[in-house]
Short mmCIF file of C-alpha atoms in Angstrom, two decimals:
data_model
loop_
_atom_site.label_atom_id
_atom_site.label_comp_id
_atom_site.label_asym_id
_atom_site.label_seq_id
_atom_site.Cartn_x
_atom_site.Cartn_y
_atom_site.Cartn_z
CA UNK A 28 57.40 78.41 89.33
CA UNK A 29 59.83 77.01 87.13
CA UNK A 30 58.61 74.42 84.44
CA UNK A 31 59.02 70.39 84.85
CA UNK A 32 62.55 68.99 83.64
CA UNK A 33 60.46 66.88 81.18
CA UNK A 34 58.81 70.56 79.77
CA UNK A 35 61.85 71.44 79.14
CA UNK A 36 63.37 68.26 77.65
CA UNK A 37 60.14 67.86 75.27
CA UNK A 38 60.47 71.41 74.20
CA UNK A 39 64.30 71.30 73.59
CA UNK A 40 63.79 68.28 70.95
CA UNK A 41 61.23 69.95 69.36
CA UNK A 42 63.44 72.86 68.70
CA UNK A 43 65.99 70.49 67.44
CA UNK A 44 63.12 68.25 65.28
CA UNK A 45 61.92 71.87 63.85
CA UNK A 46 65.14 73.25 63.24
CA UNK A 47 66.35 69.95 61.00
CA UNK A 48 63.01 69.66 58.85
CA UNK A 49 63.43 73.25 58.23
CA UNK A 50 66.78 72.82 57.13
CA UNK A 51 65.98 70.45 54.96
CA UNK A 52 62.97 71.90 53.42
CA UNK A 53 65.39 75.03 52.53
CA UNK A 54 67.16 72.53 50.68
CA UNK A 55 64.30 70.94 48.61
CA UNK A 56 62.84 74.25 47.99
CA UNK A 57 60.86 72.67 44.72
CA UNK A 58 58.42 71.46 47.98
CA UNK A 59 56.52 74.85 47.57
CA UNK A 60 56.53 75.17 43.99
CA UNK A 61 53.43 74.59 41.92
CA UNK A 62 52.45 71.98 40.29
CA UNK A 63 52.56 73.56 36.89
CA UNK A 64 53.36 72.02 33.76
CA UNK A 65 56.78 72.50 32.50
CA UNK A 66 56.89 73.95 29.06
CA UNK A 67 59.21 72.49 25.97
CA UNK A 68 58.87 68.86 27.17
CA UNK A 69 61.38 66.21 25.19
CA UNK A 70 60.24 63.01 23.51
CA UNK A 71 59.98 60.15 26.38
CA UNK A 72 62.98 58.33 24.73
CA UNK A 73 65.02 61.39 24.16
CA UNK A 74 64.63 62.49 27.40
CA UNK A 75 65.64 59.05 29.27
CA UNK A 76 68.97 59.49 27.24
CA UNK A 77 69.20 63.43 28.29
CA UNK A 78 68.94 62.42 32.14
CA UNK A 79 71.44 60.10 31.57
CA UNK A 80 73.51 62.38 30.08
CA UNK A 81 73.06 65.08 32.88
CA UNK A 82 73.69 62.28 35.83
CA UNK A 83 77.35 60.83 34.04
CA UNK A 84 77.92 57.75 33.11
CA UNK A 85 78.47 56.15 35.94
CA UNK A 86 75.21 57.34 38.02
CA UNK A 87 73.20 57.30 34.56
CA UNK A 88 73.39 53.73 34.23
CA UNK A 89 72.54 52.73 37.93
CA UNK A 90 68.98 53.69 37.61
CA UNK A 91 66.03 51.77 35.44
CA UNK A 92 63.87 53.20 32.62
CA UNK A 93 60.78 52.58 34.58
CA UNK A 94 62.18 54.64 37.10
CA UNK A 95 63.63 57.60 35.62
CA UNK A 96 60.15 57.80 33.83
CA UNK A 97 58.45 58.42 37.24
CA UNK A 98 61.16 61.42 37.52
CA UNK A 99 59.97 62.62 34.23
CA UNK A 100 56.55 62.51 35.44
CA UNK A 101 57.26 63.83 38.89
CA UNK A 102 58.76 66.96 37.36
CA UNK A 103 56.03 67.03 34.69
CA UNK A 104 58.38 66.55 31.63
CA UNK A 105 61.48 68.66 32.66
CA UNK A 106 64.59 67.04 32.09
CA UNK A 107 66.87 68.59 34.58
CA UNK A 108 64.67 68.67 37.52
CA UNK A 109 63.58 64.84 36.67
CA UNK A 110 67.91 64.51 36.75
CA UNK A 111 68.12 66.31 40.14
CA UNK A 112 65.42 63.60 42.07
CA UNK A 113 67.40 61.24 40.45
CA UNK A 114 70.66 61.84 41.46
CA UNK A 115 69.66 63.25 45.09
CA UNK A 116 67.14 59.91 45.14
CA UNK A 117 71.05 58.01 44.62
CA UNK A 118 72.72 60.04 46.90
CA UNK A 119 70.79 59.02 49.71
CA UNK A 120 70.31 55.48 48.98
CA UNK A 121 74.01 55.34 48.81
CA UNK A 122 74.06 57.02 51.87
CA UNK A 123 72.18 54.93 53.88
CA UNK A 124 73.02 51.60 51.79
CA UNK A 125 69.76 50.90 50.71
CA UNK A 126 68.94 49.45 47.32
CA UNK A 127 67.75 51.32 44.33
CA UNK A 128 64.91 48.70 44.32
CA UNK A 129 63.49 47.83 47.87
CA UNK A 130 62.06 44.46 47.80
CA UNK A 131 59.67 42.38 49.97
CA UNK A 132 62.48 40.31 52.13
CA UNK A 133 63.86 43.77 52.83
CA UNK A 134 60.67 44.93 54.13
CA UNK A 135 58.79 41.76 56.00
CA UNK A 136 59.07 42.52 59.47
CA UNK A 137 58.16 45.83 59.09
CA UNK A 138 55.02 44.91 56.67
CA UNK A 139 53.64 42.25 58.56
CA UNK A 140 53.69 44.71 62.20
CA UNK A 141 50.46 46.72 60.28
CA UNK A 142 52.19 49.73 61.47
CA UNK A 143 51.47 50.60 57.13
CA UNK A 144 48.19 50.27 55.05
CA UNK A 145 48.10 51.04 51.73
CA UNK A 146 44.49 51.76 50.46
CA UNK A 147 43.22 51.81 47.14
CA UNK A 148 42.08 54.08 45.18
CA UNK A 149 38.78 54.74 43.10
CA UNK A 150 37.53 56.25 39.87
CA UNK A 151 37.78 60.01 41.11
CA UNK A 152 38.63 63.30 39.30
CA UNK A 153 42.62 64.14 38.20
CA UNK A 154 43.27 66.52 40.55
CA UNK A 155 42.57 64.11 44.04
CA UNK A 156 44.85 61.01 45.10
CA UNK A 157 45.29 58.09 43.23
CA UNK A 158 45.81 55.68 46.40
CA UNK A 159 46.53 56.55 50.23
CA UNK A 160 49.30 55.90 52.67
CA UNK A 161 48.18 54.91 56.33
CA UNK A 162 50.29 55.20 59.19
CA UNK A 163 48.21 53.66 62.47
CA UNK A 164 50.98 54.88 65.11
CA UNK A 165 49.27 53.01 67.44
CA UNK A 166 51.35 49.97 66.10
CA UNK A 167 54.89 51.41 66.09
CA UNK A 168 56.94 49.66 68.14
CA UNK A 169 60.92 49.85 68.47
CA UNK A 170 61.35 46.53 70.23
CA UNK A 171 59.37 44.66 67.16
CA UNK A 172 61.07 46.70 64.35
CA UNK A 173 63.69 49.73 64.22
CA UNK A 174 62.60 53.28 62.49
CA UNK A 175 64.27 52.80 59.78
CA UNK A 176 62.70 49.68 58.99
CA UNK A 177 59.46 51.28 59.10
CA UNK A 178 60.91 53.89 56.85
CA UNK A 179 62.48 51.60 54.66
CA UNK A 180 58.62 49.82 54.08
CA UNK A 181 57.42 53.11 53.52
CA UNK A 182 59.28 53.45 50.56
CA UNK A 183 58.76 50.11 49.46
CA UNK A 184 54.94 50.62 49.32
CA UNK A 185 55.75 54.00 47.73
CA UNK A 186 57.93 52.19 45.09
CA UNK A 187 55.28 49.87 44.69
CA UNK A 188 51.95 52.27 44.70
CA UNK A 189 53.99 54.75 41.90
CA UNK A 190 54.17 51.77 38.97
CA UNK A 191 51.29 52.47 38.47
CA UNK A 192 51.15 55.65 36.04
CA UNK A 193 47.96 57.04 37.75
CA UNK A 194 49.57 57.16 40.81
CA UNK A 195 52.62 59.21 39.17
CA UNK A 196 49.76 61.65 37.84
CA UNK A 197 47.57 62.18 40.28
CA UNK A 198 49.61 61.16 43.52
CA UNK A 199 49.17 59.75 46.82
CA UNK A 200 47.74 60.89 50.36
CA UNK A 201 49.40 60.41 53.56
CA UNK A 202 47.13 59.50 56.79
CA UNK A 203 48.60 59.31 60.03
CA UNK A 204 46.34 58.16 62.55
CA UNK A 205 47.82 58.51 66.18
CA UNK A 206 44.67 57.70 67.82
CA UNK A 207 45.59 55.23 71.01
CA UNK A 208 48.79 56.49 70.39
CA UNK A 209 51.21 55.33 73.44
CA UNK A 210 52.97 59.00 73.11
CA UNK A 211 55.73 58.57 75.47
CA UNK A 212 56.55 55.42 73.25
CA UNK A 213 56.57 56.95 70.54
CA UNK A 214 58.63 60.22 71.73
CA UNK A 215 61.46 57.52 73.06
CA UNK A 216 61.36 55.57 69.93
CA UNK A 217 61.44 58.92 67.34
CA UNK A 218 64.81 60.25 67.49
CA UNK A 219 66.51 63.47 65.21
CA UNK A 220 68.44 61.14 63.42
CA UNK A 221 65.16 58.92 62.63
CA UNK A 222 63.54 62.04 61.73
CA UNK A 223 66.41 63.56 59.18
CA UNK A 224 65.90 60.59 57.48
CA UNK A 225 62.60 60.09 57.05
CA UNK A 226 62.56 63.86 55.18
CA UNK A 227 65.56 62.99 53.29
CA UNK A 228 64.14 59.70 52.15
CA UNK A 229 61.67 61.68 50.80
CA UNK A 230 61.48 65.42 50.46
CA UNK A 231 63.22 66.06 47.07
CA UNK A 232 64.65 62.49 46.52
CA UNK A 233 61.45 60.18 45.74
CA UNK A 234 59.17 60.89 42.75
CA UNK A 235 55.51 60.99 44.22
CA UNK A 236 53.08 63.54 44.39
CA UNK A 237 51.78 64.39 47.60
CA UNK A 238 48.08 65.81 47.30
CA UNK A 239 47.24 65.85 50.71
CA UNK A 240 48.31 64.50 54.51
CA UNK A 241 45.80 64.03 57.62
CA UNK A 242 46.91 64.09 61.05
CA UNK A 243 44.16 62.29 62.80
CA UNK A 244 44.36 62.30 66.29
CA UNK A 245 47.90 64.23 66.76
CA UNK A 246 49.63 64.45 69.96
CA UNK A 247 50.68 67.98 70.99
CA UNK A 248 54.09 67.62 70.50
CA UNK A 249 53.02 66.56 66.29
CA UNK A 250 50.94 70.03 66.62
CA UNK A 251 53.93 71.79 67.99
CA UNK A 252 56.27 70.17 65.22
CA UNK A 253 53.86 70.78 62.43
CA UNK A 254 53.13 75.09 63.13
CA UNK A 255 56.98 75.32 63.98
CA UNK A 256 57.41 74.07 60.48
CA UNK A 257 54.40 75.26 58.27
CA UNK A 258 55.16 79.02 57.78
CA UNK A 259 58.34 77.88 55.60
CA UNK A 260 55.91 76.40 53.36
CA UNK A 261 53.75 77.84 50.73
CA UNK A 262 50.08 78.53 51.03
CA UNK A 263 49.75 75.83 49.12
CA UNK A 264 51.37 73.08 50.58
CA UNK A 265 50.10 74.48 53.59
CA UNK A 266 46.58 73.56 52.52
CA UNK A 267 47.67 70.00 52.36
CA UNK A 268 47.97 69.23 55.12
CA UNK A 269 45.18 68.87 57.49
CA UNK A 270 44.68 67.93 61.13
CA UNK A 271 41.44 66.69 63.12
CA UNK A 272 40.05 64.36 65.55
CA UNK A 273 37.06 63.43 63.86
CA UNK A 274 37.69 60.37 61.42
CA UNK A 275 34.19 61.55 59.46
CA UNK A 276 36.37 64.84 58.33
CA UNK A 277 39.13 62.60 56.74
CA UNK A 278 36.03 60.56 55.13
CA UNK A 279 34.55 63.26 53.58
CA UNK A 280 37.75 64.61 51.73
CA UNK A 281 39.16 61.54 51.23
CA UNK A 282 35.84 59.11 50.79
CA UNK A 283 35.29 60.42 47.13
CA UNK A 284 39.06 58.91 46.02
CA UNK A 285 40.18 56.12 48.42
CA UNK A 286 38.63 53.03 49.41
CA UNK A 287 38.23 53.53 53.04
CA UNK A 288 37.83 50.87 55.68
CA UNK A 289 35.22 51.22 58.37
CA UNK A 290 37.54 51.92 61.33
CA UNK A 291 38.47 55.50 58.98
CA UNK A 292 34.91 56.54 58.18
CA UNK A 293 34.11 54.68 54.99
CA UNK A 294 32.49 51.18 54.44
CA UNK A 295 34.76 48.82 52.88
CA UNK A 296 35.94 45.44 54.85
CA UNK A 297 39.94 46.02 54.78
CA UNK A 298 42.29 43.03 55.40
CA UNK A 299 45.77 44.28 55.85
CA UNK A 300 47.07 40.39 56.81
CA UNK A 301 45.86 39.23 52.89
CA UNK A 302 47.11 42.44 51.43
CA UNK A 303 50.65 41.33 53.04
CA UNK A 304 50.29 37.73 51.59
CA UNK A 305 49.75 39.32 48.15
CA UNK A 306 53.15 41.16 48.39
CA UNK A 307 55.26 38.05 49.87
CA UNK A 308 53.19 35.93 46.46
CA UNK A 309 54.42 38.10 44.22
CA UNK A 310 57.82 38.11 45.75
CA UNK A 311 57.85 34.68 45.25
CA UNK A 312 56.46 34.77 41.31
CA UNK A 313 59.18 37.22 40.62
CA UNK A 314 62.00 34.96 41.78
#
Protein backbone atom coordinates (compact mmCIF):
# COMPACT_ATOMS: atom_id res chain seq x y z
CA UNK A 1 0.00 0.00 0.00
CA UNK A 2 1.47 3.09 -0.98
CA UNK A 3 1.85 5.90 1.75
CA UNK A 4 -0.69 9.06 2.08
CA UNK A 5 0.24 12.14 -0.28
CA UNK A 6 0.52 14.11 3.03
CA UNK A 7 3.38 11.19 4.28
CA UNK A 8 5.05 12.00 1.63
CA UNK A 9 4.73 15.82 1.56
CA UNK A 10 5.68 15.94 5.48
CA UNK A 11 8.63 13.76 4.85
CA UNK A 12 9.89 15.66 1.72
CA UNK A 13 10.13 19.06 3.88
CA UNK A 14 11.78 17.45 6.44
CA UNK A 15 14.46 16.34 4.11
CA UNK A 16 14.66 19.81 2.86
CA UNK A 17 14.46 21.44 6.76
CA UNK A 18 17.39 18.76 7.62
CA UNK A 19 19.37 19.23 4.71
CA UNK A 20 19.52 23.36 5.23
CA UNK A 21 20.32 23.25 9.13
CA UNK A 22 22.95 20.86 8.24
CA UNK A 23 24.31 23.04 5.79
CA UNK A 24 24.49 25.61 7.89
CA UNK A 25 25.89 23.97 10.87
CA UNK A 26 28.91 22.87 8.41
CA UNK A 27 29.33 26.41 8.11
CA UNK A 28 29.43 27.48 11.83
CA UNK A 29 31.50 24.56 12.66
CA UNK A 30 32.74 26.53 16.08
CA UNK A 31 28.95 25.01 17.20
CA UNK A 32 30.79 21.75 18.33
CA UNK A 33 33.80 23.16 19.69
CA UNK A 34 34.44 23.34 23.41
CA UNK A 35 34.01 25.77 25.50
CA UNK A 36 37.63 26.12 26.43
CA UNK A 37 39.40 29.11 27.30
CA UNK A 38 41.41 30.68 24.66
CA UNK A 39 44.99 31.17 25.64
CA UNK A 40 47.10 34.68 25.13
CA UNK A 41 44.01 36.87 25.73
CA UNK A 42 44.61 40.88 24.86
CA UNK A 43 43.86 43.73 27.23
CA UNK A 44 39.89 44.57 26.93
CA UNK A 45 40.82 47.97 25.31
CA UNK A 46 43.46 46.63 23.06
CA UNK A 47 41.44 44.10 21.87
CA UNK A 48 38.22 46.36 20.96
CA UNK A 49 40.80 48.28 18.71
CA UNK A 50 42.27 44.77 17.25
CA UNK A 51 38.60 43.69 16.15
CA UNK A 52 38.27 46.79 14.65
CA UNK A 53 41.20 46.50 12.92
CA UNK A 54 40.43 42.89 11.61
CA UNK A 55 36.65 43.99 10.47
CA UNK A 56 38.03 47.43 8.24
CA UNK A 57 37.13 50.53 8.77
CA UNK A 58 34.10 50.71 7.48
CA UNK A 59 32.42 47.50 9.29
CA UNK A 60 34.69 48.33 12.49
CA UNK A 61 32.95 51.39 13.22
CA UNK A 62 29.27 50.13 12.70
CA UNK A 63 29.29 48.09 15.79
CA UNK A 64 29.26 49.43 19.70
CA UNK A 65 31.84 48.74 22.45
CA UNK A 66 29.25 47.09 24.54
CA UNK A 67 28.74 44.86 21.84
CA UNK A 68 31.93 43.77 20.51
CA UNK A 69 32.70 43.05 24.29
CA UNK A 70 29.98 40.31 24.29
CA UNK A 71 32.07 38.89 21.13
CA UNK A 72 35.10 38.98 23.26
CA UNK A 73 33.33 37.14 25.83
CA UNK A 74 31.51 34.79 23.53
CA UNK A 75 34.84 33.62 22.14
CA UNK A 76 36.39 33.70 25.62
CA UNK A 77 39.05 36.43 24.86
CA UNK A 78 40.12 35.53 21.24
CA UNK A 79 40.33 38.32 19.05
CA UNK A 80 39.74 36.85 15.68
CA UNK A 81 36.98 34.55 16.44
CA UNK A 82 35.22 37.54 18.58
CA UNK A 83 35.93 39.49 14.77
CA UNK A 84 34.32 36.59 12.83
CA UNK A 85 30.65 36.77 15.04
CA UNK A 86 31.01 40.17 14.43
CA UNK A 87 31.28 40.54 10.99
CA UNK A 88 28.99 37.34 10.12
CA UNK A 89 26.49 38.95 13.07
CA UNK A 90 26.67 42.26 10.20
CA UNK A 91 26.39 40.27 7.36
CA UNK A 92 23.17 39.00 8.17
CA UNK A 93 21.62 41.95 9.65
CA UNK A 94 22.48 43.62 6.46
CA UNK A 95 21.03 40.89 4.82
CA UNK A 96 17.84 40.87 6.14
CA UNK A 97 17.77 44.82 6.95
CA UNK A 98 17.51 44.56 10.42
CA UNK A 99 19.18 46.94 12.84
CA UNK A 100 22.35 46.38 14.69
CA UNK A 101 20.24 47.32 17.79
CA UNK A 102 16.62 45.79 17.81
CA UNK A 103 14.44 47.93 19.84
CA UNK A 104 11.01 47.62 21.54
CA UNK A 105 8.73 49.38 18.62
CA UNK A 106 10.46 46.87 16.36
CA UNK A 107 9.40 44.08 18.43
CA UNK A 108 5.70 44.97 20.03
CA UNK A 109 3.45 42.87 18.23
CA UNK A 110 5.44 40.06 18.47
CA UNK A 111 6.14 40.66 22.44
CA UNK A 112 2.83 41.34 23.48
CA UNK A 113 1.37 37.73 21.45
CA UNK A 114 3.33 35.74 24.66
CA UNK A 115 4.48 33.50 22.00
CA UNK A 116 8.26 34.52 24.20
CA UNK A 117 8.99 34.43 28.02
CA UNK A 118 12.04 35.33 29.27
CA UNK A 119 12.66 33.90 32.83
CA UNK A 120 15.04 34.89 35.29
CA UNK A 121 17.64 33.54 36.61
CA UNK A 122 18.94 32.66 40.24
CA UNK A 123 22.08 32.45 42.33
CA UNK A 124 23.31 29.00 40.80
CA UNK A 125 26.80 27.57 40.06
CA UNK A 126 29.03 29.01 36.77
CA UNK A 127 28.67 26.30 34.74
CA UNK A 128 24.38 26.31 34.48
CA UNK A 129 22.27 29.20 32.69
CA UNK A 130 22.18 32.55 33.68
CA UNK A 131 18.40 33.20 32.46
CA UNK A 132 16.03 31.02 30.09
CA UNK A 133 14.34 31.52 26.78
CA UNK A 134 10.63 30.17 26.52
CA UNK A 135 9.00 29.46 23.42
CA UNK A 136 5.07 28.34 24.30
CA UNK A 137 4.29 27.25 20.50
CA UNK A 138 1.00 26.97 21.49
CA UNK A 139 0.78 30.84 20.83
CA UNK A 140 2.39 31.12 17.38
CA UNK A 141 0.21 32.36 15.10
CA UNK A 142 0.93 33.65 11.39
CA UNK A 143 -2.27 35.64 11.01
CA UNK A 144 -1.35 37.75 14.41
CA UNK A 145 2.43 38.11 13.59
CA UNK A 146 4.83 36.82 10.66
CA UNK A 147 7.99 34.37 11.56
CA UNK A 148 10.22 36.67 11.26
CA UNK A 149 8.72 38.88 13.65
CA UNK A 150 8.84 36.27 16.14
CA UNK A 151 12.43 35.82 15.20
CA UNK A 152 13.19 39.28 15.18
CA UNK A 153 11.79 39.41 19.22
CA UNK A 154 13.85 36.58 19.81
CA UNK A 155 16.79 38.43 19.27
CA UNK A 156 15.64 41.37 20.89
CA UNK A 157 15.20 39.51 24.24
CA UNK A 158 18.57 37.89 23.44
CA UNK A 159 20.10 41.41 22.94
CA UNK A 160 18.51 42.37 25.96
CA UNK A 161 19.15 39.13 28.40
CA UNK A 162 23.23 39.28 27.18
CA UNK A 163 23.87 43.06 28.84
CA UNK A 164 24.04 41.59 31.45
CA UNK A 165 27.75 40.14 31.87
CA UNK A 166 26.50 36.98 33.72
CA UNK A 167 24.49 36.11 31.03
CA UNK A 168 27.63 36.47 28.54
CA UNK A 169 29.45 34.00 31.09
CA UNK A 170 27.35 31.58 31.95
CA UNK A 171 24.65 31.71 29.05
CA UNK A 172 21.14 31.12 28.41
CA UNK A 173 18.68 28.02 28.02
CA UNK A 174 16.24 27.58 25.37
CA UNK A 175 12.67 25.90 26.28
CA UNK A 176 10.31 25.13 23.71
CA UNK A 177 7.17 23.98 24.96
CA UNK A 178 4.83 22.62 22.11
CA UNK A 179 2.37 21.24 24.43
CA UNK A 180 -1.35 22.10 22.85
CA UNK A 181 0.55 22.66 19.99
CA UNK A 182 -1.99 23.14 16.85
CA UNK A 183 0.75 21.09 14.63
CA UNK A 184 -0.76 21.44 11.32
CA UNK A 185 -0.62 25.29 12.16
CA UNK A 186 2.40 25.34 12.91
CA UNK A 187 3.78 23.03 9.89
CA UNK A 188 1.80 25.68 7.42
CA UNK A 189 3.14 28.63 9.18
CA UNK A 190 7.12 27.21 9.42
CA UNK A 191 8.51 27.43 6.09
CA UNK A 192 12.52 26.61 4.79
CA UNK A 193 13.02 30.05 4.30
CA UNK A 194 11.66 30.86 8.01
CA UNK A 195 13.80 28.16 9.15
CA UNK A 196 17.32 29.29 7.29
CA UNK A 197 16.86 32.22 9.06
CA UNK A 198 16.19 31.49 12.28
CA UNK A 199 19.81 29.36 12.25
CA UNK A 200 21.47 32.12 10.54
CA UNK A 201 20.17 34.68 12.97
CA UNK A 202 21.83 32.76 15.28
CA UNK A 203 24.20 29.87 14.78
CA UNK A 204 27.62 31.63 14.45
CA UNK A 205 26.33 35.27 14.18
CA UNK A 206 24.92 36.19 17.83
CA UNK A 207 27.19 36.10 20.91
CA UNK A 208 25.28 33.87 23.56
CA UNK A 209 26.08 30.81 25.10
CA UNK A 210 23.74 28.12 24.79
CA UNK A 211 23.98 25.67 27.89
CA UNK A 212 21.13 23.72 27.27
CA UNK A 213 17.58 23.46 25.08
CA UNK A 214 14.30 21.40 26.16
CA UNK A 215 11.87 20.21 23.78
CA UNK A 216 8.85 19.73 25.91
CA UNK A 217 6.15 18.19 24.33
CA UNK A 218 7.66 17.85 20.58
CA UNK A 219 5.63 16.90 17.71
CA UNK A 220 7.06 14.04 15.60
CA UNK A 221 7.99 15.92 12.83
CA UNK A 222 10.48 18.27 15.70
CA UNK A 223 11.75 14.54 16.68
CA UNK A 224 12.33 13.71 13.09
CA UNK A 225 14.10 17.21 12.47
CA UNK A 226 16.13 17.05 15.60
CA UNK A 227 17.88 13.02 15.04
CA UNK A 228 18.18 13.99 11.22
CA UNK A 229 20.33 16.76 12.52
CA UNK A 230 22.10 15.64 15.83
CA UNK A 231 24.80 13.20 14.54
CA UNK A 232 26.56 16.38 12.84
CA UNK A 233 26.96 17.61 16.21
CA UNK A 234 29.39 16.83 18.89
CA UNK A 235 28.75 14.67 21.88
CA UNK A 236 28.64 17.56 23.52
CA UNK A 237 26.27 19.71 22.09
CA UNK A 238 24.41 16.70 21.71
CA UNK A 239 23.95 16.52 25.46
CA UNK A 240 22.29 19.84 25.33
CA UNK A 241 19.73 19.30 24.11
CA UNK A 242 17.04 17.38 25.73
CA UNK A 243 13.51 16.24 24.91
CA UNK A 244 10.53 15.01 27.26
CA UNK A 245 6.97 15.18 28.02
CA UNK A 246 7.11 15.49 31.56
CA UNK A 247 7.43 19.30 32.64
CA UNK A 248 8.90 17.87 36.28
CA UNK A 249 12.15 16.66 34.10
CA UNK A 250 12.72 20.27 32.76
CA UNK A 251 12.15 21.39 36.60
CA UNK A 252 14.60 19.38 37.96
CA UNK A 253 17.53 20.44 35.57
CA UNK A 254 16.48 23.66 35.18
CA UNK A 255 14.72 24.47 38.83
CA UNK A 256 18.24 24.91 40.51
CA UNK A 257 19.08 28.12 37.92
CA UNK A 258 15.83 29.67 36.56
CA UNK A 259 12.94 31.04 38.21
CA UNK A 260 10.26 28.80 36.99
CA UNK A 261 6.57 29.53 36.86
CA UNK A 262 4.07 26.97 38.03
CA UNK A 263 2.64 25.97 34.63
CA UNK A 264 6.75 24.59 33.97
CA UNK A 265 7.19 22.72 37.24
CA UNK A 266 8.48 25.34 39.63
CA UNK A 267 6.56 27.72 42.05
CA UNK A 268 6.94 31.22 41.16
CA UNK A 269 3.71 33.46 40.05
CA UNK A 270 4.97 34.62 36.38
CA UNK A 271 3.29 37.65 34.69
CA UNK A 272 4.41 37.84 31.14
CA UNK A 273 1.71 41.00 30.44
CA UNK A 274 3.88 43.24 33.34
CA UNK A 275 7.15 41.88 32.12
CA UNK A 276 6.01 43.43 28.56
CA UNK A 277 5.02 46.80 30.23
CA UNK A 278 8.53 46.92 31.76
CA UNK A 279 10.13 46.70 28.24
CA UNK A 280 7.66 49.33 26.44
CA UNK A 281 8.69 51.75 30.10
CA UNK A 282 11.96 51.56 29.44
CA UNK A 283 11.50 52.20 25.80
CA UNK A 284 9.94 55.16 26.71
CA UNK A 285 12.81 56.36 29.51
CA UNK A 286 15.35 55.82 26.84
CA UNK A 287 13.76 58.20 24.35
Amino acid sequence: ESPPLHSIVCLFALRMWAENVVGILSEHPQINEDDEKVKGRVVDEDALLEIRRLLGQEKGLALSDSFLRKCLVYQNGCVQRASGTAERFIAFRRAERWPFRLMVWDVDVALRTGLHWLLPGVAASDALPAVCLVFNMAALDPSRCSIQQYQKLTLFLMECATDALAVQQRGVALLADFRELNVGRFRRALGVEDIKRGLRCWVGSFPCRVRRIWLLGAPTVVRWLIAAVSNFLSAKVRQRIRMTENVKDVAEDLGLCINLPTSLGGESHFDWDAEVQKYLTASKVSL
